[in-house]
Amino acid sequence: MSVGFVMLCHTALDRAAEVARHWAERDCPVVIHVDARVKAPAYDGLVRALGDLGNVRFSGRYACEWGTWGIVAATQEASSVMLKAFPEVRHVYLASGSCLPLRPVEELVAYLDSRPRVDFIESVTTQDVGWTVGGLNVERFTLRFPFSWRKHRALFDGYVRLQRRVGFRRRVPSGLVPHLGSQWWCLTRRTLSAILDNPERGEIDRYFRKVWIPDESYFQTMVRKFSTSVESRSLTLSKFDYQGKPHIFYDDHLQLLRRSDCFVARKMWPQADKLYDTFLLGKGAGQVAAEPNPGKIDRLFSKAVERRTKGRTGLYMQSRFPNKQWGHGRTAAPYSVFEGFSEVFENFEAWLGKVAGTRAHGHLFAPDRVEFAGGETVFSGALSDSAALRDYAPKNFLSNLIWNTRGERQCFQFGPNDVQDCSEMLAGDPNAQISVISGAWSIPLFHSNQNFGDIRREAARLQKIESDHLAILRSHNAKARIRIWTLAEFVENPMEPLQSIVDEISPRSLRRLTEAPTLTDLKGFGQFLQNLRNQGMQPVLMGDFPAGETVPTALRRGRPYLVK
Amino acid sequence: MAVWRAYRLRLRRRAFLLRAWRKRGEVRAVTDRTGEIGSNAILAFVTVRNEAVRLPYFLQHYRKLGVNHFLIVDNASTDGTLVLLQGQADVSVWQTSGGYKASRFGLDWLTGLMRRHGAGHWCLTLDADELLVYPHWETRPLRALTEHLEDQGRDSFGAMMLDMYPKGPLAAQRYAAGQDPLEVLPWFDSGNHVVQVQPKMRNLWIQGGVRARVFFGVEPRRAPTLNKVPLVHWRKGYAYVNSTHAILPARLNAVFDEMGGEVLSGILLHTKFLPEVVEKSAEERQRREHFANSALYDAYYANLITSPDLWSPASCRYDGWRQLEALGLMSRGGWV
């Protein structure tokens, strides 16, 4: 028999006993180390539970506080027992009490038999590790760590800072190149005995006693000194979260674990009955002898880290509420805001919905109600068309709308007649594409039948609102994709801007606009502006319209001319 | 300034505890099985009034999740609730005829009980019309959740209320005791919630859902609060402030990530709109025990009494926790 298991246990001893029995009954010797902090009755229970097995031993007990030397001492001692008591063992597999074999032991034995000289241990130089949390890589080896990270975090951190400041460095013993890696390895007798029987071990152990988390570096470093063939990977499947804590596997991970083709995985939730039943009672047998492939499930776990640390952009909810600094005000997807277009063109919304293949709303921020596309009263996500609900939290309204319609681009109209509260959010949102024809709000006034005194007053009011809005769009904080034309500029050549906006909305269509929206009738508009001026109001946002009856060329036709 | 604020919150918390202590005489133990509570038990604290219809499924749901003991205050029920509860082996019952509103909506009674029996335990504080779900809840019982939270160094867990409703007039539905309420109330509003943070205790304030849409379209500020912190690793000095919407000490309100990430959270499926709500609303309107400023909610009850249809074409049909997570109503955070 070629493989023996060293098990480090501290909780759920009943499960550890089941796993130890599983291995021992299949002719694999087991040496168990139980944390010294486990109380006597529990320990005695474990010893009794395995009393009938001749190839199970217990080794001297050390207190194994996370990140301290105790774990290495326990491993050394248990390994020595293994090598001495079971001379036929060729590979020693280091496992924990919460490990679970995923494939029949015979497959592991066969796998190791065909690689008799290979040491399986993840061992990476300090420069190359990407997983250490908290920024301590090489410093694990060069600083001192007398304070407990778990119990006295402030002291721990403070002492690290102090040592950095005064430039303190411990000397790494000559001949050692610090390496890091997963604690769970499988080493050959040859390598393991060389490490344990090394005449310089006393000195080396003294050094490692004060290294931070030595269980992730002691064997990983020593193996580089003695092994002839290191395969730098762990045979134990183990996943870590963003804080460096191991993920727990539950019953619902059954299929995932099966697909990994790994020999052993940790850590199992002790109450995961289905996992233990399936893998220990042999129901997991009958698979093809595949290479262990933890990569198959890596994606799921790296996605989990991303979900926890970055979250879903544009989502504001009960457990994700980024503050300003971390992107508050960002929405989930690109959308377009049109200002002045529905005044310049007739039936602009219908045209836009058709041409760009998007959802084209009216004025979502109209003062009396939300003008959802198609006149809906309740829109996607059950957003209400009540102006009061919207105005209670306009930013929430917008981010909800964009979130609810992920996958379908939203377009809406905006103007100085609308509630302006969301101006800053629009301007600061990189997802917003804002196209403005400034001064276009004057066209309905031009067509209206009100008294000229009222028109003049209204024009002054709207011009003030739009000026403020444009100032926000032009501020240095604006992150949206913003285009602004004056009314005069725009009607001079309306097709080019339209084409570029539509191209941006649906880049894949890349077709020329064949059907242009109908321009509204602007005959006499120049004179209208002149009348406003004559009444003492200064219309500035429309650009230069010649007074009198001359109308720019494009305006004489109902539809702009298209160059195909 | 921060010290002063912290001190004032401390005073406030002590005042709640004192209040609960003063009112300890209002509740009388009817069936006290708290001696059976194990050292590691997960507890559920509930105040009920005439919930004989809801309780069978409620108890079943939470037993399945792994609640070990229920501690329930019965506020003068007349529908056999008390008898029903006394017959359950894992339930301890207290009785009171005190005013619901005068006892901070039952919190004074529960705070006293939690101080005595909850310390050191993971405690759920619930209403009878709330069913907790969270990522993987069908395969991972509460014990798995609380162990995970402890691993993460967290001692509180947030779950937003999601108002569930039927299609068609409320009173036109049929519900039998013991039935899964979601069979009758499978619909909800998925994307109209409003989130803000209240600076004083750094707790969330979430409003929205179907009640805001249908009943508070004119006065959104009055729409009911939906955020809750129903699961807490309890210690003696803790006290809920306003239902389970906020808790002191304030650090327990930090159930959300402010740096863009997502924290593990759950949903309380709110089954308020079972058909009996119409009848009960008429009673509540008279009793005025449910809102601090009850007169302001007259229109709300008046509307409910007419048995409205809350459904809209944009309503979403419940399809399990994965759907709730995909919609962004809750999150698994890093718990895969």
PDB file of C-alpha atoms in Angstrom, chain B residues 42-238:
ATOM      1  CA  ILE B  42     -31.948  29.073  16.794  1.00  0.00           C
ATOM      2  CA  LEU B  43     -34.947  30.964  18.158  1.00  0.00           C
ATOM      3  CA  ALA B  44     -37.905  32.766  16.622  1.00  0.00           C
ATOM      4  CA  PHE B  45     -39.702  35.589  18.455  1.00  0.00           C
ATOM      5  CA  VAL B  46     -43.184  36.520  17.267  1.00  0.00           C
ATOM      6  CA  THR B  47     -46.096  38.680  18.396  1.00  0.00           C
ATOM      7  CA  VAL B  48     -49.443  37.482  17.061  1.00  0.00           C
ATOM      8  CA  ARG B  49     -53.079  38.492  17.157  1.00  0.00           C
ATOM      9  CA  ASN B  50     -55.705  36.278  15.540  1.00  0.00           C
ATOM     10  CA  GLU B  51     -53.319  34.388  13.277  1.00  0.00           C
ATOM     11  CA  ALA B  52     -54.809  30.901  13.574  1.00  0.00           C
ATOM     12  CA  VAL B  53     -55.073  30.740   9.783  1.00  0.00           C
ATOM     13  CA  ARG B  54     -51.489  31.737   9.044  1.00  0.00           C
ATOM     14  CA  LEU B  55     -49.676  29.980  11.869  1.00  0.00           C
ATOM     15  CA  PRO B  56     -49.757  26.344  10.666  1.00  0.00           C
ATOM     16  CA  TYR B  57     -47.798  27.112   7.509  1.00  0.00           C
ATOM     17  CA  PHE B  58     -45.672  29.686   9.305  1.00  0.00           C
ATOM     18  CA  LEU B  59     -44.516  27.101  11.857  1.00  0.00           C
ATOM     19  CA  GLN B  60     -43.977  24.501   9.164  1.00  0.00           C
ATOM     20  CA  HIS B  61     -41.841  26.873   7.087  1.00  0.00           C
ATOM     21  CA  TYR B  62     -39.561  27.868   9.929  1.00  0.00           C
ATOM     22  CA  ARG B  63     -39.275  24.351  11.307  1.00  0.00           C
ATOM     23  CA  LYS B  64     -38.059  23.290   7.891  1.00  0.00           C
ATOM     24  CA  LEU B  65     -35.487  26.083   8.021  1.00  0.00           C
ATOM     25  CA  GLY B  66     -34.278  24.765  11.351  1.00  0.00           C
ATOM     26  CA  VAL B  67     -35.794  27.042  13.994  1.00  0.00           C
ATOM     27  CA  ASN B  68     -35.473  25.081  17.227  1.00  0.00           C
ATOM     28  CA  HIS B  69     -37.851  27.012  19.433  1.00  0.00           C
ATOM     29  CA  PHE B  70     -40.593  29.603  18.959  1.00  0.00           C
ATOM     30  CA  LEU B  71     -41.263  32.228  21.633  1.00  0.00           C
ATOM     31  CA  ILE B  72     -44.635  33.782  20.889  1.00  0.00           C
ATOM     32  CA  VAL B  73     -46.608  36.558  22.545  1.00  0.00           C
ATOM     33  CA  ASP B  74     -50.332  36.284  21.921  1.00  0.00           C
ATOM     34  CA  ASN B  75     -51.984  39.680  22.044  1.00  0.00           C
ATOM     35  CA  ALA B  76     -55.555  38.818  23.033  1.00  0.00           C
ATOM     36  CA  SER B  77     -56.468  36.562  20.126  1.00  0.00           C
ATOM     37  CA  THR B  78     -60.055  35.406  19.876  1.00  0.00           C
ATOM     38  CA  ASP B  79     -59.759  32.902  17.029  1.00  0.00           C
ATOM     39  CA  GLY B  80     -58.166  29.936  18.795  1.00  0.00           C
ATOM     40  CA  THR B  81     -54.592  31.032  18.187  1.00  0.00           C
ATOM     41  CA  LEU B  82     -53.657  30.381  21.789  1.00  0.00           C
ATOM     42  CA  VAL B  83     -54.948  26.805  21.812  1.00  0.00           C
ATOM     43  CA  LEU B  84     -53.208  26.115  18.530  1.00  0.00           C
ATOM     44  CA  LEU B  85     -49.892  27.362  19.912  1.00  0.00           C
ATOM     45  CA  GLN B  86     -50.195  25.521  23.203  1.00  0.00           C
ATOM     46  CA  GLY B  87     -50.427  22.281  21.281  1.00  0.00           C
ATOM     47  CA  GLN B  88     -47.006  22.728  19.659  1.00  0.00           C
ATOM     48  CA  ALA B  89     -44.087  21.024  21.402  1.00  0.00           C
ATOM     49  CA  ASP B  90     -41.495  23.594  20.273  1.00  0.00           C
ATOM     50  CA  VAL B  91     -43.477  26.713  21.170  1.00  0.00           C
ATOM     51  CA  SER B  92     -43.496  28.746  24.383  1.00  0.00           C
ATOM     52  CA  VAL B  93     -46.450  31.111  24.672  1.00  0.00           C
ATOM     53  CA  TRP B  94     -47.037  34.296  26.596  1.00  0.00           C
ATOM     54  CA  GLN B  95     -50.283  36.181  26.704  1.00  0.00           C
ATOM     55  CA  THR B  96     -51.046  39.863  27.021  1.00  0.00           C
ATOM     56  CA  SER B  97     -54.036  42.107  26.693  1.00  0.00           C
ATOM     57  CA  GLY B  98     -51.895  45.246  26.581  1.00  0.00           C
ATOM     58  CA  GLY B  99     -52.074  47.762  23.754  1.00  0.00           C
ATOM     59  CA  TYR B 100     -50.088  46.815  20.665  1.00  0.00           C
ATOM     60  CA  LYS B 101     -49.219  50.390  19.792  1.00  0.00           C
ATOM     61  CA  ALA B 102     -48.485  51.321  23.416  1.00  0.00           C
ATOM     62  CA  SER B 103     -45.928  48.532  23.556  1.00  0.00           C
ATOM     63  CA  ARG B 104     -44.079  49.843  20.487  1.00  0.00           C
ATOM     64  CA  PHE B 105     -45.978  47.399  18.245  1.00  0.00           C
ATOM     65  CA  GLY B 106     -45.134  44.452  20.471  1.00  0.00           C
ATOM     66  CA  LEU B 107     -41.442  45.240  20.696  1.00  0.00           C
ATOM     67  CA  ASP B 108     -41.504  46.034  24.418  1.00  0.00           C
ATOM     68  CA  TRP B 109     -42.848  42.570  25.134  1.00  0.00           C
ATOM     69  CA  LEU B 110     -40.380  40.857  22.821  1.00  0.00           C
ATOM     70  CA  THR B 111     -37.381  42.895  23.997  1.00  0.00           C
ATOM     71  CA  GLY B 112     -37.932  41.623  27.512  1.00  0.00           C
ATOM     72  CA  LEU B 113     -38.232  38.017  26.335  1.00  0.00           C
ATOM     73  CA  MET B 114     -35.198  38.308  24.098  1.00  0.00           C
ATOM     74  CA  ARG B 115     -33.125  39.745  26.888  1.00  0.00           C
ATOM     75  CA  ARG B 116     -34.021  36.760  29.042  1.00  0.00           C
ATOM     76  CA  HIS B 117     -33.951  33.953  26.496  1.00  0.00           C
ATOM     77  CA  GLY B 118     -32.241  35.222  23.364  1.00  0.00           C
ATOM     78  CA  ALA B 119     -28.773  36.205  24.550  1.00  0.00           C
ATOM     79  CA  GLY B 120     -26.092  34.087  22.874  1.00  0.00           C
ATOM     80  CA  HIS B 121     -28.529  32.682  20.289  1.00  0.00           C
ATOM     81  CA  TRP B 122     -29.216  33.542  16.700  1.00  0.00           C
ATOM     82  CA  CYS B 123     -32.686  35.064  16.937  1.00  0.00           C
ATOM     83  CA  LEU B 124     -35.316  35.657  14.292  1.00  0.00           C
ATOM     84  CA  THR B 125     -37.874  38.342  15.066  1.00  0.00           C
ATOM     85  CA  LEU B 126     -40.878  37.950  12.814  1.00  0.00           C
ATOM     86  CA  ASP B 127     -44.495  38.717  12.119  1.00  0.00           C
ATOM     87  CA  ALA B 128     -46.815  35.833  11.351  1.00  0.00           C
ATOM     88  CA  ASP B 129     -47.217  37.073   7.774  1.00  0.00           C
ATOM     89  CA  GLU B 130     -43.483  36.957   6.986  1.00  0.00           C
ATOM     90  CA  LEU B 131     -41.787  33.957   5.365  1.00  0.00           C
ATOM     91  CA  LEU B 132     -38.006  34.216   5.196  1.00  0.00           C
ATOM     92  CA  VAL B 133     -36.170  32.977   2.127  1.00  0.00           C
ATOM     93  CA  TYR B 134     -32.493  33.474   1.336  1.00  0.00           C
ATOM     94  CA  PRO B 135     -30.038  32.157  -1.242  1.00  0.00           C
ATOM     95  CA  HIS B 136     -29.910  28.331  -1.157  1.00  0.00           C
ATOM     96  CA  TRP B 137     -32.539  28.203   1.610  1.00  0.00           C
ATOM     97  CA  GLU B 138     -33.984  24.950   0.325  1.00  0.00           C
ATOM     98  CA  THR B 139     -30.674  23.112   0.678  1.00  0.00           C
ATOM     99  CA  ARG B 140     -28.970  25.072   3.444  1.00  0.00           C
ATOM    100  CA  PRO B 141     -30.845  25.462   6.713  1.00  0.00           C
ATOM    101  CA  LEU B 142     -30.537  28.467   8.996  1.00  0.00           C
ATOM    102  CA  ARG B 143     -27.690  26.752  10.841  1.00  0.00           C
ATOM    103  CA  ALA B 144     -25.579  26.850   7.664  1.00  0.00           C
ATOM    104  CA  LEU B 145     -26.481  30.501   7.184  1.00  0.00           C
ATOM    105  CA  THR B 146     -25.636  31.560  10.726  1.00  0.00           C
ATOM    106  CA  GLU B 147     -22.355  29.647  10.698  1.00  0.00           C
ATOM    107  CA  HIS B 148     -21.451  31.382   7.456  1.00  0.00           C
ATOM    108  CA  LEU B 149     -22.347  34.770   8.933  1.00  0.00           C
ATOM    109  CA  GLU B 150     -20.166  34.039  11.956  1.00  0.00           C
ATOM    110  CA  ASP B 151     -17.300  33.054   9.670  1.00  0.00           C
ATOM    111  CA  GLN B 152     -17.696  36.417   7.977  1.00  0.00           C
ATOM    112  CA  GLY B 153     -17.652  38.197  11.318  1.00  0.00           C
ATOM    113  CA  ARG B 154     -21.261  39.319  10.931  1.00  0.00           C
ATOM    114  CA  ASP B 155     -23.885  39.192  13.635  1.00  0.00           C
ATOM    115  CA  SER B 156     -26.884  40.547  11.780  1.00  0.00           C
ATOM    116  CA  PHE B 157     -28.623  39.653   8.535  1.00  0.00           C
ATOM    117  CA  GLY B 158     -30.847  41.858   6.393  1.00  0.00           C
ATOM    118  CA  ALA B 159     -34.003  40.753   4.609  1.00  0.00           C
ATOM    119  CA  MET B 160     -36.347  43.095   2.786  1.00  0.00           C
ATOM    120  CA  MET B 161     -40.099  42.597   2.908  1.00  0.00           C
ATOM    121  CA  LEU B 162     -41.573  41.769  -0.470  1.00  0.00           C
ATOM    122  CA  ASP B 163     -45.340  42.316  -0.644  1.00  0.00           C
ATOM    123  CA  MET B 164     -46.985  39.338  -2.332  1.00  0.00           C
ATOM    124  CA  TYR B 165     -50.466  39.626  -3.834  1.00  0.00           C
ATOM    125  CA  PRO B 166     -53.049  37.720  -5.865  1.00  0.00           C
ATOM    126  CA  LYS B 167     -54.426  38.409  -9.323  1.00  0.00           C
ATOM    127  CA  GLY B 168     -57.965  39.651  -8.953  1.00  0.00           C
ATOM    128  CA  PRO B 169     -59.830  41.233  -6.027  1.00  0.00           C
ATOM    129  CA  LEU B 170     -58.276  40.375  -2.657  1.00  0.00           C
ATOM    130  CA  ALA B 171     -61.444  38.984  -1.111  1.00  0.00           C
ATOM    131  CA  ALA B 172     -62.146  36.793  -4.143  1.00  0.00           C
ATOM    132  CA  GLN B 173     -59.306  34.381  -3.261  1.00  0.00           C
ATOM    133  CA  ARG B 174     -59.538  31.235  -1.176  1.00  0.00           C
ATOM    134  CA  TYR B 175     -56.940  30.244   1.393  1.00  0.00           C
ATOM    135  CA  ALA B 176     -57.085  27.297   3.780  1.00  0.00           C
ATOM    136  CA  ALA B 177     -55.002  27.075   6.948  1.00  0.00           C
ATOM    137  CA  GLY B 178     -51.812  25.096   6.321  1.00  0.00           C
ATOM    138  CA  GLN B 179     -51.708  25.887   2.609  1.00  0.00           C
ATOM    139  CA  ASP B 180     -48.624  27.546   1.123  1.00  0.00           C
ATOM    140  CA  PRO B 181     -49.719  31.218   0.958  1.00  0.00           C
ATOM    141  CA  LEU B 182     -47.691  31.698  -2.216  1.00  0.00           C
ATOM    142  CA  GLU B 183     -50.154  29.511  -4.083  1.00  0.00           C
ATOM    143  CA  VAL B 184     -52.714  32.237  -3.473  1.00  0.00           C
ATOM    144  CA  LEU B 185     -50.293  35.187  -3.568  1.00  0.00           C
ATOM    145  CA  PRO B 186     -47.735  34.452  -6.273  1.00  0.00           C
ATOM    146  CA  TRP B 187     -47.325  38.038  -7.584  1.00  0.00           C
ATOM    147  CA  PHE B 188     -45.020  40.866  -6.608  1.00  0.00           C
ATOM    148  CA  ASP B 189     -43.590  44.184  -7.827  1.00  0.00           C
ATOM    149  CA  SER B 190     -39.998  43.563  -8.816  1.00  0.00           C
ATOM    150  CA  GLY B 191     -38.381  46.887  -9.573  1.00  0.00           C
ATOM    151  CA  ASN B 192     -39.977  49.923  -7.976  1.00  0.00           C
ATOM    152  CA  HIS B 193     -38.222  50.120  -4.625  1.00  0.00           C
ATOM    153  CA  VAL B 194     -36.698  53.284  -3.263  1.00  0.00           C
ATOM    154  CA  VAL B 195     -33.548  52.976  -1.180  1.00  0.00           C
ATOM    155  CA  GLN B 196     -31.939  55.541   1.079  1.00  0.00           C
ATOM    156  CA  VAL B 197     -29.722  55.507   4.145  1.00  0.00           C
ATOM    157  CA  GLN B 198     -30.842  57.219   7.328  1.00  0.00           C
ATOM    158  CA  PRO B 199     -27.876  59.033   8.773  1.00  0.00           C
ATOM    159  CA  LYS B 200     -28.685  58.744  12.458  1.00  0.00           C
ATOM    160  CA  MET B 201     -28.413  54.990  12.840  1.00  0.00           C
ATOM    161  CA  ARG B 202     -26.917  54.258   9.417  1.00  0.00           C
ATOM    162  CA  ASN B 203     -29.860  51.997   8.671  1.00  0.00           C
ATOM    163  CA  LEU B 204     -31.484  51.622   5.289  1.00  0.00           C
ATOM    164  CA  TRP B 205     -34.890  52.998   4.489  1.00  0.00           C
ATOM    165  CA  ILE B 206     -36.528  51.090   1.676  1.00  0.00           C
ATOM    166  CA  GLN B 207     -40.022  51.833   0.452  1.00  0.00           C
ATOM    167  CA  GLY B 208     -41.918  50.823  -2.631  1.00  0.00           C
ATOM    168  CA  GLY B 209     -43.484  47.610  -3.802  1.00  0.00           C
ATOM    169  CA  VAL B 210     -47.151  47.166  -4.489  1.00  0.00           C
ATOM    170  CA  ARG B 211     -48.352  49.110  -1.450  1.00  0.00           C
ATOM    171  CA  ALA B 212     -46.499  52.249  -2.526  1.00  0.00           C
ATOM    172  CA  ARG B 213     -47.691  51.806  -6.110  1.00  0.00           C
ATOM    173  CA  VAL B 214     -51.369  51.299  -5.338  1.00  0.00           C
ATOM    174  CA  PHE B 215     -52.038  53.077  -2.047  1.00  0.00           C
ATOM    175  CA  PHE B 216     -49.416  55.784  -1.691  1.00  0.00           C
ATOM    176  CA  GLY B 217     -49.162  57.232  -5.201  1.00  0.00           C
ATOM    177  CA  VAL B 218     -50.154  60.614  -3.788  1.00  0.00           C
ATOM    178  CA  GLU B 219     -48.096  60.578  -0.606  1.00  0.00           C
ATOM    179  CA  PRO B 220     -45.081  58.327  -1.245  1.00  0.00           C
ATOM    180  CA  ARG B 221     -43.316  59.396   1.924  1.00  0.00           C
ATOM    181  CA  ARG B 222     -45.966  57.570   3.939  1.00  0.00           C
ATOM    182  CA  ALA B 223     -45.455  54.281   2.112  1.00  0.00           C
ATOM    183  CA  PRO B 224     -44.543  51.451   4.510  1.00  0.00           C
ATOM    184  CA  THR B 225     -40.914  50.715   5.332  1.00  0.00           C
ATOM    185  CA  LEU B 226     -39.722  47.424   3.844  1.00  0.00           C
ATOM    186  CA  ASN B 227     -36.148  46.932   5.043  1.00  0.00           C
ATOM    187  CA  LYS B 228     -35.678  44.635   8.027  1.00  0.00           C
ATOM    188  CA  VAL B 229     -32.918  43.075  10.074  1.00  0.00           C
ATOM    189  CA  PRO B 230     -34.810  40.003  11.290  1.00  0.00           C
ATOM    190  CA  LEU B 231     -31.884  37.711  12.149  1.00  0.00           C
ATOM    191  CA  VAL B 232     -29.406  38.750  14.818  1.00  0.00           C
ATOM    192  CA  HIS B 233     -26.822  36.968  16.941  1.00  0.00           C
ATOM    193  CA  TRP B 234     -28.435  38.337  20.078  1.00  0.00           C
ATOM    194  CA  ARG B 235     -26.742  39.849  23.076  1.00  0.00           C
ATOM    195  CA  LYS B 236     -28.299  41.151  26.226  1.00  0.00           C
ATOM    196  CA  GLY B 237     -28.117  44.866  25.567  1.00  0.00           C
ATOM    197  CA  TYR B 238     -29.557  44.793  22.040  1.00  0.00           C
TER     198      TYR B 238
END
